[in-house]
């Protein structure tokens, strides 16, 4: 195990747990779980006081509100870190929230890298995430080797907040792609085309995207639990609406995709992944985009 720095990790969810497990193979790592004990072979602690000698801490949390609560709430993590430590936040938050976090940590003498990741759970398990980093590039370079246990592509994109902006643009394009699939694919069976053939055509043709490659095969099987739940990911569309409205940027395609997303949430599909947006249009058209051998449960 290499590296003299004692690392901490907070947030052992769908993405965080595989990220922490990969890190633990290379560095001295303390991970937090409120129950403590072992999680999938990873030893954890239940109190932030165990992070007192950590020189660097990774956060991988659901949203900016949780990040700020974890760091600055009563008995929060920041109060247990020494000046000169660094927090590297891989959570998906908002630009405003991450700038605020950076400023508050700076007043405590604690460094901060705004470092959201992209790639979904499988790439977290493989260590092939893309990490978009905002903050002091010298700090990034100091810790790049350790971050490479989780991410195969690490890009410095500007000051604190730039990482969240870069991640947001990627997520909004992803959401638009999925909403387009949801709208167009159900038309195929409605007009008599074979969904399996259409999927093959799209995923080998110019209509191909990461969204189609990931979601279309799952949709064929009626599987909607392979990605991040829509109700948790909706924060990206809120952030996109705020950003475009505040700056006066026209975004009609984003607005249309957001409406599809909102319809899926309103119909009670928030616990499903984004591929479930197709259920809105399947219901509207009275059809199903499914494989021949699939039977709805």
PDB file of C-alpha atoms in Angstrom:
ATOM      1  CA  UNK A   1       0.000   0.000   0.000  1.00  0.00           C
ATOM      2  CA  UNK A   2       1.532   3.269  -1.149  1.00  0.00           C
ATOM      3  CA  UNK A   3       1.281   6.884  -0.024  1.00  0.00           C
ATOM      4  CA  UNK A   4       1.943   8.507   3.350  1.00  0.00           C
ATOM      5  CA  UNK A   5      -1.309  10.485   3.431  1.00  0.00           C
ATOM      6  CA  UNK A   6      -4.170   9.067   5.461  1.00  0.00           C
ATOM      7  CA  UNK A   7      -7.267   9.344   3.267  1.00  0.00           C
ATOM      8  CA  UNK A   8     -10.908   9.537   4.309  1.00  0.00           C
ATOM      9  CA  UNK A   9     -14.001   8.671   2.287  1.00  0.00           C
ATOM     10  CA  UNK A  10     -17.589   9.790   2.966  1.00  0.00           C
ATOM     11  CA  UNK A  11     -20.518   8.492   0.920  1.00  0.00           C
ATOM     12  CA  UNK A  12     -20.650   4.752   0.284  1.00  0.00           C
ATOM     13  CA  UNK A  13     -23.539   4.729  -2.158  1.00  0.00           C
ATOM     14  CA  UNK A  14     -23.957   3.329  -5.652  1.00  0.00           C
ATOM     15  CA  UNK A  15     -20.904   5.211  -6.923  1.00  0.00           C
ATOM     16  CA  UNK A  16     -18.982   5.851  -3.711  1.00  0.00           C
ATOM     17  CA  UNK A  17     -18.632   2.276  -2.519  1.00  0.00           C
ATOM     18  CA  UNK A  18     -16.810   0.948  -5.601  1.00  0.00           C
ATOM     19  CA  UNK A  19     -14.678   4.096  -5.697  1.00  0.00           C
ATOM     20  CA  UNK A  20     -13.686   3.647  -2.044  1.00  0.00           C
ATOM     21  CA  UNK A  21     -12.951  -0.045  -2.533  1.00  0.00           C
ATOM     22  CA  UNK A  22     -10.557   0.752  -5.365  1.00  0.00           C
ATOM     23  CA  UNK A  23      -8.817   3.452  -3.316  1.00  0.00           C
ATOM     24  CA  UNK A  24      -8.430   1.143  -0.312  1.00  0.00           C
ATOM     25  CA  UNK A  25      -6.225  -1.167  -2.370  1.00  0.00           C
ATOM     26  CA  UNK A  26      -3.684   1.637  -2.852  1.00  0.00           C
ATOM     27  CA  UNK A  27      -3.818   3.996   0.137  1.00  0.00           C
ATOM     28  CA  UNK A  28      -4.450   4.058   3.878  1.00  0.00           C
ATOM     29  CA  UNK A  29      -8.204   4.729   3.822  1.00  0.00           C
ATOM     30  CA  UNK A  30     -10.803   5.386   6.517  1.00  0.00           C
ATOM     31  CA  UNK A  31     -14.395   5.247   5.245  1.00  0.00           C
ATOM     32  CA  UNK A  32     -17.491   6.473   7.059  1.00  0.00           C
ATOM     33  CA  UNK A  33     -20.668   4.503   7.574  1.00  0.00           C
ATOM     34  CA  UNK A  34     -23.019   5.463  10.394  1.00  0.00           C
ATOM     35  CA  UNK A  35     -23.289   1.817  11.451  1.00  0.00           C
ATOM     36  CA  UNK A  36     -19.544   1.123  11.248  1.00  0.00           C
ATOM     37  CA  UNK A  37     -18.172  -2.350  10.637  1.00  0.00           C
ATOM     38  CA  UNK A  38     -17.476  -3.944   7.271  1.00  0.00           C
ATOM     39  CA  UNK A  39     -19.251  -3.149   4.012  1.00  0.00           C
ATOM     40  CA  UNK A  40     -18.326  -5.444   1.115  1.00  0.00           C
ATOM     41  CA  UNK A  41     -14.886  -5.994   2.605  1.00  0.00           C
ATOM     42  CA  UNK A  42     -14.297  -2.304   3.353  1.00  0.00           C
ATOM     43  CA  UNK A  43     -13.653  -1.412   6.996  1.00  0.00           C
ATOM     44  CA  UNK A  44     -15.633   1.619   8.126  1.00  0.00           C
ATOM     45  CA  UNK A  45     -15.984   3.927  11.137  1.00  0.00           C
ATOM     46  CA  UNK A  46     -19.135   5.599  12.426  1.00  0.00           C
ATOM     47  CA  UNK A  47     -17.825   8.985  13.631  1.00  0.00           C
ATOM     48  CA  UNK A  48     -16.083  11.931  11.960  1.00  0.00           C
ATOM     49  CA  UNK A  49     -13.647  12.069  14.867  1.00  0.00           C
ATOM     50  CA  UNK A  50     -11.868   9.110  13.245  1.00  0.00           C
ATOM     51  CA  UNK A  51     -10.904  11.459  10.377  1.00  0.00           C
ATOM     52  CA  UNK A  52      -8.828  13.767  12.593  1.00  0.00           C
ATOM     53  CA  UNK A  53      -5.500  12.650  11.134  1.00  0.00           C
ATOM     54  CA  UNK A  54      -6.711  12.488   7.526  1.00  0.00           C
ATOM     55  CA  UNK A  55      -4.782  14.727   5.156  1.00  0.00           C
ATOM     56  CA  UNK A  56      -7.325  14.292   2.362  1.00  0.00           C
ATOM     57  CA  UNK A  57     -11.001  13.307   2.283  1.00  0.00           C
ATOM     58  CA  UNK A  58     -13.172  12.268  -0.656  1.00  0.00           C
ATOM     59  CA  UNK A  59     -16.892  13.077  -0.519  1.00  0.00           C
ATOM     60  CA  UNK A  60     -19.379  11.287  -2.787  1.00  0.00           C
ATOM     61  CA  UNK A  61     -22.796  12.479  -1.619  1.00  0.00           C
ATOM     62  CA  UNK A  62     -26.276  12.901  -3.130  1.00  0.00           C
ATOM     63  CA  UNK A  63     -26.456  16.693  -3.458  1.00  0.00           C
ATOM     64  CA  UNK A  64     -25.079  20.034  -2.322  1.00  0.00           C
ATOM     65  CA  UNK A  65     -27.357  20.280   0.711  1.00  0.00           C
ATOM     66  CA  UNK A  66     -26.001  16.989   2.036  1.00  0.00           C
ATOM     67  CA  UNK A  67     -22.409  18.025   1.283  1.00  0.00           C
ATOM     68  CA  UNK A  68     -22.785  21.236   3.276  1.00  0.00           C
ATOM     69  CA  UNK A  69     -24.487  19.419   6.143  1.00  0.00           C
ATOM     70  CA  UNK A  70     -21.763  16.755   6.292  1.00  0.00           C
ATOM     71  CA  UNK A  71     -18.986  19.329   6.247  1.00  0.00           C
ATOM     72  CA  UNK A  72     -20.439  22.161   8.336  1.00  0.00           C
ATOM     73  CA  UNK A  73     -23.386  20.781  10.300  1.00  0.00           C
ATOM     74  CA  UNK A  74     -23.236  20.133  14.026  1.00  0.00           C
ATOM     75  CA  UNK A  75     -20.183  17.946  14.641  1.00  0.00           C
ATOM     76  CA  UNK A  76     -19.437  18.116  10.915  1.00  0.00           C
ATOM     77  CA  UNK A  77     -16.387  16.773   9.141  1.00  0.00           C
ATOM     78  CA  UNK A  78     -14.681  20.139   8.583  1.00  0.00           C
ATOM     79  CA  UNK A  79     -14.408  20.671  12.330  1.00  0.00           C
ATOM     80  CA  UNK A  80     -12.330  17.501  12.651  1.00  0.00           C
ATOM     81  CA  UNK A  81      -9.830  18.287   9.885  1.00  0.00           C
ATOM     82  CA  UNK A  82      -6.592  20.177  10.405  1.00  0.00           C
ATOM     83  CA  UNK A  83      -5.483  23.223   8.444  1.00  0.00           C
ATOM     84  CA  UNK A  84      -3.619  22.022   5.374  1.00  0.00           C
ATOM     85  CA  UNK A  85      -5.955  19.079   4.766  1.00  0.00           C
ATOM     86  CA  UNK A  86      -7.938  18.883   1.532  1.00  0.00           C
ATOM     87  CA  UNK A  87     -11.515  17.934   0.686  1.00  0.00           C
ATOM     88  CA  UNK A  88     -12.116  16.487  -2.786  1.00  0.00           C
ATOM     89  CA  UNK A  89     -15.819  16.515  -3.568  1.00  0.00           C
ATOM     90  CA  UNK A  90     -16.892  14.039  -6.263  1.00  0.00           C
ATOM     91  CA  UNK A  91     -20.599  14.687  -5.589  1.00  0.00           C
ATOM     92  CA  UNK A  92     -22.880  16.263  -8.173  1.00  0.00           C
ATOM     93  CA  UNK A  93     -24.022  19.573  -6.685  1.00  0.00           C
ATOM     94  CA  UNK A  94     -24.612  23.069  -8.058  1.00  0.00           C
ATOM     95  CA  UNK A  95     -22.114  25.721  -9.111  1.00  0.00           C
ATOM     96  CA  UNK A  96     -23.266  28.095  -6.350  1.00  0.00           C
ATOM     97  CA  UNK A  97     -23.136  25.425  -3.661  1.00  0.00           C
ATOM     98  CA  UNK A  98     -19.656  24.226  -4.555  1.00  0.00           C
ATOM     99  CA  UNK A  99     -18.266  27.775  -4.667  1.00  0.00           C
ATOM    100  CA  UNK A 100     -19.761  28.388  -1.226  1.00  0.00           C
ATOM    101  CA  UNK A 101     -18.188  25.190   0.128  1.00  0.00           C
ATOM    102  CA  UNK A 102     -14.790  26.158  -1.260  1.00  0.00           C
ATOM    103  CA  UNK A 103     -14.949  29.590   0.367  1.00  0.00           C
ATOM    104  CA  UNK A 104     -15.951  28.197   3.770  1.00  0.00           C
ATOM    105  CA  UNK A 105     -13.205  25.568   3.721  1.00  0.00           C
ATOM    106  CA  UNK A 106     -10.626  28.166   2.683  1.00  0.00           C
ATOM    107  CA  UNK A 107     -11.435  30.194   5.807  1.00  0.00           C
ATOM    108  CA  UNK A 108     -10.522  27.104   7.835  1.00  0.00           C
ATOM    109  CA  UNK A 109      -7.254  26.651   5.946  1.00  0.00           C
ATOM    110  CA  UNK A 110      -8.574  23.519   4.215  1.00  0.00           C
ATOM    111  CA  UNK A 111      -8.020  22.995   0.492  1.00  0.00           C
ATOM    112  CA  UNK A 112     -10.843  22.069  -1.862  1.00  0.00           C
ATOM    113  CA  UNK A 113     -11.181  20.430  -5.263  1.00  0.00           C
ATOM    114  CA  UNK A 114     -14.565  20.429  -6.959  1.00  0.00           C
ATOM    115  CA  UNK A 115     -14.303  17.047  -8.727  1.00  0.00           C
ATOM    116  CA  UNK A 116     -17.574  15.495  -9.948  1.00  0.00           C
ATOM    117  CA  UNK A 117     -17.344  12.239 -11.879  1.00  0.00           C
ATOM    118  CA  UNK A 118     -19.173  10.766 -14.854  1.00  0.00           C
ATOM    119  CA  UNK A 119     -19.502   7.170 -15.968  1.00  0.00           C
ATOM    120  CA  UNK A 120     -22.178   5.391 -13.879  1.00  0.00           C
ATOM    121  CA  UNK A 121     -21.655   2.443 -11.524  1.00  0.00           C
ATOM    122  CA  UNK A 122     -19.937   0.031 -13.921  1.00  0.00           C
ATOM    123  CA  UNK A 123     -17.141   2.487 -14.648  1.00  0.00           C
ATOM    124  CA  UNK A 124     -16.817   3.251 -10.932  1.00  0.00           C
ATOM    125  CA  UNK A 125     -16.242  -0.472 -10.422  1.00  0.00           C
ATOM    126  CA  UNK A 126     -13.706  -0.566 -13.277  1.00  0.00           C
ATOM    127  CA  UNK A 127     -11.882   2.618 -12.218  1.00  0.00           C
ATOM    128  CA  UNK A 128     -12.570   4.229 -15.608  1.00  0.00           C
ATOM    129  CA  UNK A 129     -14.588   7.272 -14.527  1.00  0.00           C
ATOM    130  CA  UNK A 130     -14.092  10.724 -16.010  1.00  0.00           C
ATOM    131  CA  UNK A 131     -13.318  13.350 -13.362  1.00  0.00           C
ATOM    132  CA  UNK A 132     -13.801  17.065 -14.038  1.00  0.00           C
ATOM    133  CA  UNK A 133     -11.774  19.093 -11.560  1.00  0.00           C
ATOM    134  CA  UNK A 134     -12.196  22.708 -10.523  1.00  0.00           C
ATOM    135  CA  UNK A 135      -9.690  24.306  -8.163  1.00  0.00           C
ATOM    136  CA  UNK A 136      -5.948  24.743  -7.697  1.00  0.00           C
ATOM    137  CA  UNK A 137      -4.192  22.684 -10.361  1.00  0.00           C
ATOM    138  CA  UNK A 138      -1.167  22.199  -8.113  1.00  0.00           C
ATOM    139  CA  UNK A 139      -3.410  20.466  -5.567  1.00  0.00           C
ATOM    140  CA  UNK A 140      -4.786  18.256  -8.314  1.00  0.00           C
ATOM    141  CA  UNK A 141      -1.329  17.254  -9.489  1.00  0.00           C
ATOM    142  CA  UNK A 142      -0.281  16.474  -5.924  1.00  0.00           C
ATOM    143  CA  UNK A 143      -3.102  13.958  -5.588  1.00  0.00           C
ATOM    144  CA  UNK A 144      -3.567  12.862  -9.202  1.00  0.00           C
ATOM    145  CA  UNK A 145      -1.934   9.474  -8.689  1.00  0.00           C
ATOM    146  CA  UNK A 146      -4.440   8.534  -5.984  1.00  0.00           C
ATOM    147  CA  UNK A 147      -7.404   9.874  -7.964  1.00  0.00           C
ATOM    148  CA  UNK A 148      -6.315   7.688 -10.858  1.00  0.00           C
ATOM    149  CA  UNK A 149      -7.356   4.651  -8.791  1.00  0.00           C
ATOM    150  CA  UNK A 150     -10.932   5.794  -9.539  1.00  0.00           C
ATOM    151  CA  UNK A 151     -10.755   7.736 -12.793  1.00  0.00           C
ATOM    152  CA  UNK A 152      -8.941   7.012 -16.046  1.00  0.00           C
ATOM    153  CA  UNK A 153      -9.564  10.536 -17.373  1.00  0.00           C
ATOM    154  CA  UNK A 154      -8.917  13.484 -15.059  1.00  0.00           C
ATOM    155  CA  UNK A 155      -9.372  16.950 -16.550  1.00  0.00           C
ATOM    156  CA  UNK A 156      -8.575  20.254 -14.856  1.00  0.00           C
ATOM    157  CA  UNK A 157     -11.310  22.561 -16.167  1.00  0.00           C
ATOM    158  CA  UNK A 158     -10.796  25.792 -14.194  1.00  0.00           C
ATOM    159  CA  UNK A 159     -11.424  27.307 -10.731  1.00  0.00           C
ATOM    160  CA  UNK A 160     -13.700  25.890  -8.046  1.00  0.00           C
ATOM    161  CA  UNK A 161     -17.179  25.558  -9.565  1.00  0.00           C
ATOM    162  CA  UNK A 162     -15.942  24.798 -13.068  1.00  0.00           C
ATOM    163  CA  UNK A 163     -16.011  21.076 -12.349  1.00  0.00           C
ATOM    164  CA  UNK A 164     -19.723  21.219 -11.533  1.00  0.00           C
ATOM    165  CA  UNK A 165     -20.440  23.281 -14.644  1.00  0.00           C
ATOM    166  CA  UNK A 166     -18.608  20.806 -16.863  1.00  0.00           C
ATOM    167  CA  UNK A 167     -20.446  17.866 -15.284  1.00  0.00           C
ATOM    168  CA  UNK A 168     -23.769  19.665 -15.644  1.00  0.00           C
ATOM    169  CA  UNK A 169     -23.313  20.206 -19.390  1.00  0.00           C
ATOM    170  CA  UNK A 170     -22.538  16.522 -19.830  1.00  0.00           C
ATOM    171  CA  UNK A 171     -25.571  15.476 -17.773  1.00  0.00           C
ATOM    172  CA  UNK A 172     -27.959  17.794 -19.601  1.00  0.00           C
ATOM    173  CA  UNK A 173     -26.915  16.381 -22.978  1.00  0.00           C
ATOM    174  CA  UNK A 174     -27.344  12.873 -21.576  1.00  0.00           C
ATOM    175  CA  UNK A 175     -30.849  13.720 -20.324  1.00  0.00           C
ATOM    176  CA  UNK A 176     -31.795  15.255 -23.678  1.00  0.00           C
ATOM    177  CA  UNK A 177     -30.606  12.102 -25.458  1.00  0.00           C
ATOM    178  CA  UNK A 178     -32.705   9.869 -23.206  1.00  0.00           C
ATOM    179  CA  UNK A 179     -35.798  12.053 -23.560  1.00  0.00           C
ATOM    180  CA  UNK A 180     -35.423  11.887 -27.357  1.00  0.00           C
ATOM    181  CA  UNK A 181     -35.209   8.088 -27.239  1.00  0.00           C
ATOM    182  CA  UNK A 182     -38.292   8.003 -25.017  1.00  0.00           C
ATOM    183  CA  UNK A 183     -40.273  10.068 -27.517  1.00  0.00           C
ATOM    184  CA  UNK A 184     -39.155   8.437 -30.766  1.00  0.00           C
ATOM    185  CA  UNK A 185     -38.655   4.724 -30.028  1.00  0.00           C
ATOM    186  CA  UNK A 186     -42.311   3.904 -29.165  1.00  0.00           C
ATOM    187  CA  UNK A 187     -43.396   5.205 -32.561  1.00  0.00           C
ATOM    188  CA  UNK A 188     -41.562   2.271 -34.195  1.00  0.00           C
ATOM    189  CA  UNK A 189     -43.767  -0.550 -32.839  1.00  0.00           C
ATOM    190  CA  UNK A 190     -46.841   1.659 -33.216  1.00  0.00           C
ATOM    191  CA  UNK A 191     -46.124   1.711 -36.958  1.00  0.00           C
ATOM    192  CA  UNK A 192     -45.310  -1.989 -37.132  1.00  0.00           C
ATOM    193  CA  UNK A 193     -41.513  -2.047 -36.859  1.00  0.00           C
ATOM    194  CA  UNK A 194     -39.629  -4.598 -34.761  1.00  0.00           C
ATOM    195  CA  UNK A 195     -38.131  -2.950 -31.622  1.00  0.00           C
ATOM    196  CA  UNK A 196     -35.132  -5.313 -31.619  1.00  0.00           C
ATOM    197  CA  UNK A 197     -34.281  -4.451 -35.212  1.00  0.00           C
ATOM    198  CA  UNK A 198     -34.774  -0.745 -34.549  1.00  0.00           C
ATOM    199  CA  UNK A 199     -32.411  -0.981 -31.562  1.00  0.00           C
ATOM    200  CA  UNK A 200     -29.807  -2.723 -33.720  1.00  0.00           C
ATOM    201  CA  UNK A 201     -30.163  -0.075 -36.423  1.00  0.00           C
ATOM    202  CA  UNK A 202     -29.905   2.839 -33.997  1.00  0.00           C
ATOM    203  CA  UNK A 203     -26.941   1.389 -32.092  1.00  0.00           C
ATOM    204  CA  UNK A 204     -24.998   0.667 -35.287  1.00  0.00           C
ATOM    205  CA  UNK A 205     -26.009   3.853 -37.074  1.00  0.00           C
ATOM    206  CA  UNK A 206     -25.880   7.607 -36.786  1.00  0.00           C
ATOM    207  CA  UNK A 207     -28.622   7.704 -34.146  1.00  0.00           C
ATOM    208  CA  UNK A 208     -26.290   5.953 -31.712  1.00  0.00           C
ATOM    209  CA  UNK A 209     -25.390   7.544 -28.379  1.00  0.00           C
ATOM    210  CA  UNK A 210     -24.235   6.348 -24.986  1.00  0.00           C
ATOM    211  CA  UNK A 211     -27.843   6.725 -23.897  1.00  0.00           C
ATOM    212  CA  UNK A 212     -29.124   4.448 -26.672  1.00  0.00           C
ATOM    213  CA  UNK A 213     -26.383   1.879 -26.104  1.00  0.00           C
ATOM    214  CA  UNK A 214     -27.059   1.710 -22.376  1.00  0.00           C
ATOM    215  CA  UNK A 215     -30.822   2.127 -22.162  1.00  0.00           C
ATOM    216  CA  UNK A 216     -32.333   0.657 -25.354  1.00  0.00           C
ATOM    217  CA  UNK A 217     -31.302  -2.984 -24.586  1.00  0.00           C
ATOM    218  CA  UNK A 218     -32.660  -2.585 -21.048  1.00  0.00           C
ATOM    219  CA  UNK A 219     -35.926  -1.110 -22.333  1.00  0.00           C
ATOM    220  CA  UNK A 220     -36.340  -4.106 -24.638  1.00  0.00           C
ATOM    221  CA  UNK A 221     -36.370  -6.292 -21.517  1.00  0.00           C
ATOM    222  CA  UNK A 222     -38.556  -3.924 -19.496  1.00  0.00           C
ATOM    223  CA  UNK A 223     -35.653  -3.278 -17.116  1.00  0.00           C
ATOM    224  CA  UNK A 224     -35.595   0.140 -15.465  1.00  0.00           C
ATOM    225  CA  UNK A 225     -33.308  -0.297 -12.458  1.00  0.00           C
ATOM    226  CA  UNK A 226     -29.821  -0.266 -13.986  1.00  0.00           C
ATOM    227  CA  UNK A 227     -29.155   3.457 -13.721  1.00  0.00           C
ATOM    228  CA  UNK A 228     -29.476   6.274 -11.190  1.00  0.00           C
ATOM    229  CA  UNK A 229     -33.104   6.862 -10.049  1.00  0.00           C
ATOM    230  CA  UNK A 230     -34.800   9.778 -11.779  1.00  0.00           C
ATOM    231  CA  UNK A 231     -36.016  11.371  -8.549  1.00  0.00           C
ATOM    232  CA  UNK A 232     -32.407  11.655  -7.337  1.00  0.00           C
ATOM    233  CA  UNK A 233     -31.027  12.864 -10.667  1.00  0.00           C
ATOM    234  CA  UNK A 234     -33.701  15.540 -11.194  1.00  0.00           C
ATOM    235  CA  UNK A 235     -31.419  18.065  -9.498  1.00  0.00           C
ATOM    236  CA  UNK A 236     -29.405  18.326 -12.746  1.00  0.00           C
ATOM    237  CA  UNK A 237     -32.431  19.577 -14.665  1.00  0.00           C
ATOM    238  CA  UNK A 238     -33.230  22.057 -11.897  1.00  0.00           C
ATOM    239  CA  UNK A 239     -29.644  23.323 -12.099  1.00  0.00           C
ATOM    240  CA  UNK A 240     -29.891  23.552 -15.890  1.00  0.00           C
ATOM    241  CA  UNK A 241     -33.119  25.552 -15.709  1.00  0.00           C
ATOM    242  CA  UNK A 242     -31.630  27.923 -13.120  1.00  0.00           C
ATOM    243  CA  UNK A 243     -28.424  28.422 -15.083  1.00  0.00           C
ATOM    244  CA  UNK A 244     -30.130  29.167 -18.397  1.00  0.00           C
ATOM    245  CA  UNK A 245     -32.781  31.402 -16.799  1.00  0.00           C
ATOM    246  CA  UNK A 246     -30.293  33.423 -14.744  1.00  0.00           C
ATOM    247  CA  UNK A 247     -28.113  34.049 -17.791  1.00  0.00           C
ATOM    248  CA  UNK A 248     -30.923  34.533 -20.311  1.00  0.00           C
ATOM    249  CA  UNK A 249     -29.766  31.593 -22.446  1.00  0.00           C
ATOM    250  CA  UNK A 250     -32.493  30.127 -24.677  1.00  0.00           C
ATOM    251  CA  UNK A 251     -32.713  26.353 -24.205  1.00  0.00           C
ATOM    252  CA  UNK A 252     -35.913  25.085 -25.878  1.00  0.00           C
ATOM    253  CA  UNK A 253     -34.672  21.526 -26.405  1.00  0.00           C
ATOM    254  CA  UNK A 254     -33.608  21.271 -22.766  1.00  0.00           C
ATOM    255  CA  UNK A 255     -37.003  22.618 -21.695  1.00  0.00           C
ATOM    256  CA  UNK A 256     -38.782  19.945 -23.770  1.00  0.00           C
ATOM    257  CA  UNK A 257     -36.591  17.180 -22.313  1.00  0.00           C
ATOM    258  CA  UNK A 258     -37.291  18.506 -18.831  1.00  0.00           C
ATOM    259  CA  UNK A 259     -41.040  18.336 -19.478  1.00  0.00           C
ATOM    260  CA  UNK A 260     -40.732  14.657 -20.445  1.00  0.00           C
ATOM    261  CA  UNK A 261     -38.700  14.009 -17.296  1.00  0.00           C
ATOM    262  CA  UNK A 262     -41.311  15.792 -15.186  1.00  0.00           C
ATOM    263  CA  UNK A 263     -44.132  13.753 -16.742  1.00  0.00           C
ATOM    264  CA  UNK A 264     -42.309  10.547 -15.793  1.00  0.00           C
ATOM    265  CA  UNK A 265     -41.898  11.793 -12.218  1.00  0.00           C
ATOM    266  CA  UNK A 266     -45.546  12.873 -12.047  1.00  0.00           C
ATOM    267  CA  UNK A 267     -46.612   9.386 -13.165  1.00  0.00           C
ATOM    268  CA  UNK A 268     -44.735   7.826 -10.253  1.00  0.00           C
ATOM    269  CA  UNK A 269     -41.611   6.572 -12.047  1.00  0.00           C
ATOM    270  CA  UNK A 270     -39.101   8.478  -9.902  1.00  0.00           C
ATOM    271  CA  UNK A 271     -37.655   5.322  -8.369  1.00  0.00           C
ATOM    272  CA  UNK A 272     -36.815   3.982 -11.841  1.00  0.00           C
ATOM    273  CA  UNK A 273     -33.817   4.939 -13.983  1.00  0.00           C
ATOM    274  CA  UNK A 274     -33.990   7.496 -16.785  1.00  0.00           C
ATOM    275  CA  UNK A 275     -34.869   4.867 -19.366  1.00  0.00           C
ATOM    276  CA  UNK A 276     -38.321   4.809 -17.757  1.00  0.00           C
ATOM    277  CA  UNK A 277     -39.100   8.115 -19.477  1.00  0.00           C
ATOM    278  CA  UNK A 278     -40.198   5.908 -22.366  1.00  0.00           C
ATOM    279  CA  UNK A 279     -43.149   4.723 -20.261  1.00  0.00           C
ATOM    280  CA  UNK A 280     -44.726   8.173 -20.689  1.00  0.00           C
ATOM    281  CA  UNK A 281     -44.907   7.831 -24.461  1.00  0.00           C
ATOM    282  CA  UNK A 282     -45.670   4.109 -24.456  1.00  0.00           C
ATOM    283  CA  UNK A 283     -48.766   4.878 -22.410  1.00  0.00           C
ATOM    284  CA  UNK A 284     -49.666   7.789 -24.662  1.00  0.00           C
ATOM    285  CA  UNK A 285     -49.378   5.685 -27.827  1.00  0.00           C
ATOM    286  CA  UNK A 286     -50.742   2.476 -26.352  1.00  0.00           C
ATOM    287  CA  UNK A 287     -47.695   0.432 -27.335  1.00  0.00           C
ATOM    288  CA  UNK A 288     -44.551  -1.170 -25.904  1.00  0.00           C
ATOM    289  CA  UNK A 289     -40.968  -1.066 -27.164  1.00  0.00           C
ATOM    290  CA  UNK A 290     -40.038  -4.591 -26.045  1.00  0.00           C
ATOM    291  CA  UNK A 291     -38.258  -7.694 -27.304  1.00  0.00           C
ATOM    292  CA  UNK A 292     -40.463 -10.454 -28.778  1.00  0.00           C
ATOM    293  CA  UNK A 293     -39.772 -12.820 -25.901  1.00  0.00           C
ATOM    294  CA  UNK A 294     -40.461 -10.223 -23.217  1.00  0.00           C
ATOM    295  CA  UNK A 295     -43.594 -10.498 -21.103  1.00  0.00           C
ATOM    296  CA  UNK A 296     -44.627  -7.664 -18.826  1.00  0.00           C
ATOM    297  CA  UNK A 297     -44.902  -8.718 -15.188  1.00  0.00           C
TER     298      UNK A 297
END
